[in-house]
CSV table of C-alpha atoms in Angstrom, one decimal:
chain,number,residue,atom,x,y,z
A,12,UNK,CA,113.0,99.9,129.7
A,13,UNK,CA,113.5,98.5,126.1
A,14,UNK,CA,109.9,99.5,125.3
A,15,UNK,CA,110.7,103.1,126.3
A,16,UNK,CA,113.7,103.1,124.0
A,17,UNK,CA,111.5,101.9,121.1
A,18,UNK,CA,109.0,104.7,121.7
A,19,UNK,CA,111.8,107.2,121.8
A,20,UNK,CA,113.2,105.9,118.6
A,21,UNK,CA,109.8,106.0,116.9
A,22,UNK,CA,109.3,109.6,118.1
A,23,UNK,CA,112.8,110.6,116.7
A,24,UNK,CA,112.0,109.0,113.4
A,25,UNK,CA,108.7,111.0,113.1
A,26,UNK,CA,110.7,114.2,113.3
A,27,UNK,CA,112.5,113.4,110.0
A,28,UNK,CA,109.4,112.5,108.1
A,29,UNK,CA,107.8,115.4,106.1
A,30,UNK,CA,104.4,116.6,107.4
A,31,UNK,CA,101.5,115.8,105.2
A,32,UNK,CA,99.3,118.5,103.9
A,33,UNK,CA,96.2,118.7,101.6
A,34,UNK,CA,98.2,120.5,99.0
A,35,UNK,CA,100.7,117.6,98.4
A,36,UNK,CA,100.3,115.3,95.4
A,37,UNK,CA,101.3,111.7,94.8
A,38,UNK,CA,105.1,111.5,94.6
A,39,UNK,CA,106.0,114.5,96.7
A,40,UNK,CA,106.8,112.3,99.7
A,41,UNK,CA,109.3,110.2,97.8
A,42,UNK,CA,109.8,108.2,94.6
A,43,UNK,CA,112.0,105.1,94.6
A,44,UNK,CA,113.4,103.0,91.8
A,45,UNK,CA,114.5,99.4,92.4
A,46,UNK,CA,116.6,98.0,89.6
A,47,UNK,CA,116.5,94.2,89.9
A,48,UNK,CA,114.5,91.1,89.3
A,49,UNK,CA,115.1,88.3,86.8
A,50,UNK,CA,113.4,85.1,85.8
A,51,UNK,CA,114.7,83.3,88.9
A,52,UNK,CA,114.5,86.1,91.5
A,53,UNK,CA,111.2,88.0,91.6
A,54,UNK,CA,110.7,88.3,95.4
A,55,UNK,CA,113.7,90.5,96.2
A,56,UNK,CA,112.7,93.6,94.1
A,57,UNK,CA,109.1,93.2,95.2
A,58,UNK,CA,110.1,93.3,98.9
A,59,UNK,CA,112.6,96.2,98.4
A,60,UNK,CA,109.9,98.3,96.6
A,61,UNK,CA,107.2,97.4,99.1
A,62,UNK,CA,109.5,98.3,102.0
A,63,UNK,CA,110.0,101.7,100.4
A,64,UNK,CA,106.2,102.2,100.3
A,65,UNK,CA,105.8,101.1,103.9
A,66,UNK,CA,108.5,103.5,105.0
A,67,UNK,CA,106.6,106.4,103.5
A,68,UNK,CA,107.5,106.7,99.8
A,69,UNK,CA,104.6,107.6,97.6
A,70,UNK,CA,105.7,105.8,94.4
A,71,UNK,CA,107.9,102.7,93.9
A,72,UNK,CA,109.1,101.8,90.4
A,73,UNK,CA,110.8,98.4,89.6
A,74,UNK,CA,113.0,98.1,86.5
A,75,UNK,CA,113.3,94.4,85.8
A,76,UNK,CA,113.7,91.8,83.0
A,77,UNK,CA,110.6,91.1,80.9
A,78,UNK,CA,110.4,87.6,82.4
A,79,UNK,CA,110.1,89.0,85.9
A,80,UNK,CA,107.6,91.8,85.2
A,81,UNK,CA,104.4,89.8,85.4
A,82,UNK,CA,105.2,88.0,88.6
A,83,UNK,CA,106.4,91.2,90.3
A,84,UNK,CA,103.3,93.1,89.2
A,85,UNK,CA,101.0,90.3,90.3
A,86,UNK,CA,102.5,90.4,93.8
A,87,UNK,CA,101.3,94.0,94.3
A,88,UNK,CA,99.3,96.5,92.1
A,89,UNK,CA,100.9,99.3,94.0
A,90,UNK,CA,104.2,98.9,92.2
A,91,UNK,CA,105.0,100.5,88.9
A,92,UNK,CA,106.8,97.8,86.9
A,93,UNK,CA,109.0,98.5,83.9
A,94,UNK,CA,110.4,95.5,82.0
A,95,UNK,CA,113.3,97.5,80.6
A,96,UNK,CA,116.2,95.1,81.2
A,97,UNK,CA,115.7,93.0,78.2
A,98,UNK,CA,119.2,91.6,77.9
A,99,UNK,CA,119.8,93.0,74.4
A,100,UNK,CA,122.5,95.6,75.2
A,101,UNK,CA,123.6,97.0,78.5
A,102,UNK,CA,123.8,100.4,76.8
A,103,UNK,CA,120.2,100.3,75.7
A,104,UNK,CA,119.1,99.1,79.1
A,105,UNK,CA,121.1,101.9,80.8
A,106,UNK,CA,119.3,104.5,78.6
A,107,UNK,CA,115.9,103.2,79.6
A,108,UNK,CA,116.9,103.0,83.3
A,109,UNK,CA,118.4,106.5,83.1
A,110,UNK,CA,115.0,107.8,81.9
A,111,UNK,CA,113.4,106.2,85.0
A,112,UNK,CA,116.2,107.5,87.3
A,113,UNK,CA,115.3,111.1,86.3
A,114,UNK,CA,111.9,110.6,87.9
A,115,UNK,CA,112.9,109.4,91.3
A,116,UNK,CA,114.6,110.5,94.5
A,117,UNK,CA,116.5,107.3,95.3
A,118,UNK,CA,117.7,104.1,93.5
A,119,UNK,CA,118.3,100.6,94.9
A,120,UNK,CA,120.3,98.4,92.6
A,121,UNK,CA,120.7,94.7,92.4
A,122,UNK,CA,117.8,93.1,94.4
A,123,UNK,CA,117.2,89.8,92.6
A,124,UNK,CA,119.2,90.9,89.5
A,125,UNK,CA,121.0,87.6,89.2
A,126,UNK,CA,124.5,86.7,88.3
A,127,UNK,CA,124.5,86.8,84.5
A,128,UNK,CA,127.1,88.8,82.6
A,129,UNK,CA,124.4,91.2,81.5
A,130,UNK,CA,123.4,91.8,85.1
A,131,UNK,CA,127.0,92.6,85.9
A,132,UNK,CA,127.3,95.1,83.1
A,133,UNK,CA,124.1,96.9,84.1
A,134,UNK,CA,125.2,96.8,87.8
A,135,UNK,CA,128.5,98.5,86.9
A,136,UNK,CA,127.0,101.0,84.5
A,137,UNK,CA,124.3,102.5,86.7
A,138,UNK,CA,126.4,103.6,89.7
A,139,UNK,CA,129.0,105.0,87.2
A,140,UNK,CA,126.2,107.0,85.6
A,141,UNK,CA,124.8,108.1,88.9
A,142,UNK,CA,128.2,109.2,90.1
A,143,UNK,CA,128.7,111.2,86.9
A,144,UNK,CA,125.3,112.8,87.5
A,145,UNK,CA,126.0,113.3,91.2
A,146,UNK,CA,122.4,113.7,92.1
A,147,UNK,CA,120.4,110.5,93.0
A,148,UNK,CA,121.1,108.6,96.3
A,149,UNK,CA,121.8,104.9,95.6
A,150,UNK,CA,122.0,101.7,97.5
A,151,UNK,CA,123.7,98.5,96.1
A,152,UNK,CA,121.8,95.4,97.2
A,153,UNK,CA,122.3,91.6,96.9
A,154,UNK,CA,123.6,90.6,93.5
A,155,UNK,CA,125.0,94.1,92.8
A,156,UNK,CA,127.7,93.7,95.5
A,157,UNK,CA,129.0,90.6,93.7
A,158,UNK,CA,130.1,92.7,90.7
C-alpha cells in the first residue's frame, strides 16, 4: 500500500509542474537565487541550488562571498555563481543581491552564510527589502534563522 501512495503523490505533483513545449526558453520554468556560502560553508548553497535544479528550475544562481565562489562553482558547472557578498558593506552587498533578485522567481536565504556580523546584517536586510517589494517568494535557511 505505501508504494501506491508514493505513485499517487508523484502523479499529484506532476499536475502542478508546467508542461514543457518547444517554444519555451531557458529560465521560463523557474529561476532561483540562493544567498549563502562563506569560506567555511560551501556545501549548503551548492546543495540548495542543485536541489532547485533537480526539482525543475531552469536556472540556479548563488550569491556568495568571494572565498566561497570557486569551491561552489567547482562542484557544479550548472550553477551561476556571483561572489557579491564581499564583506565591505551590507548596503553595497544588498544592492548587488537586489540586482540578482530582480532576475529570479524565488530566493532562499542563509544556506551556509555563517555567523558573522556581516552575515547577520545581510540576512536581516534582504527579507526586509523583499517584504517592501512584495513580489519574490523567499525561504530562510540554516544560518538565517539564527538572526
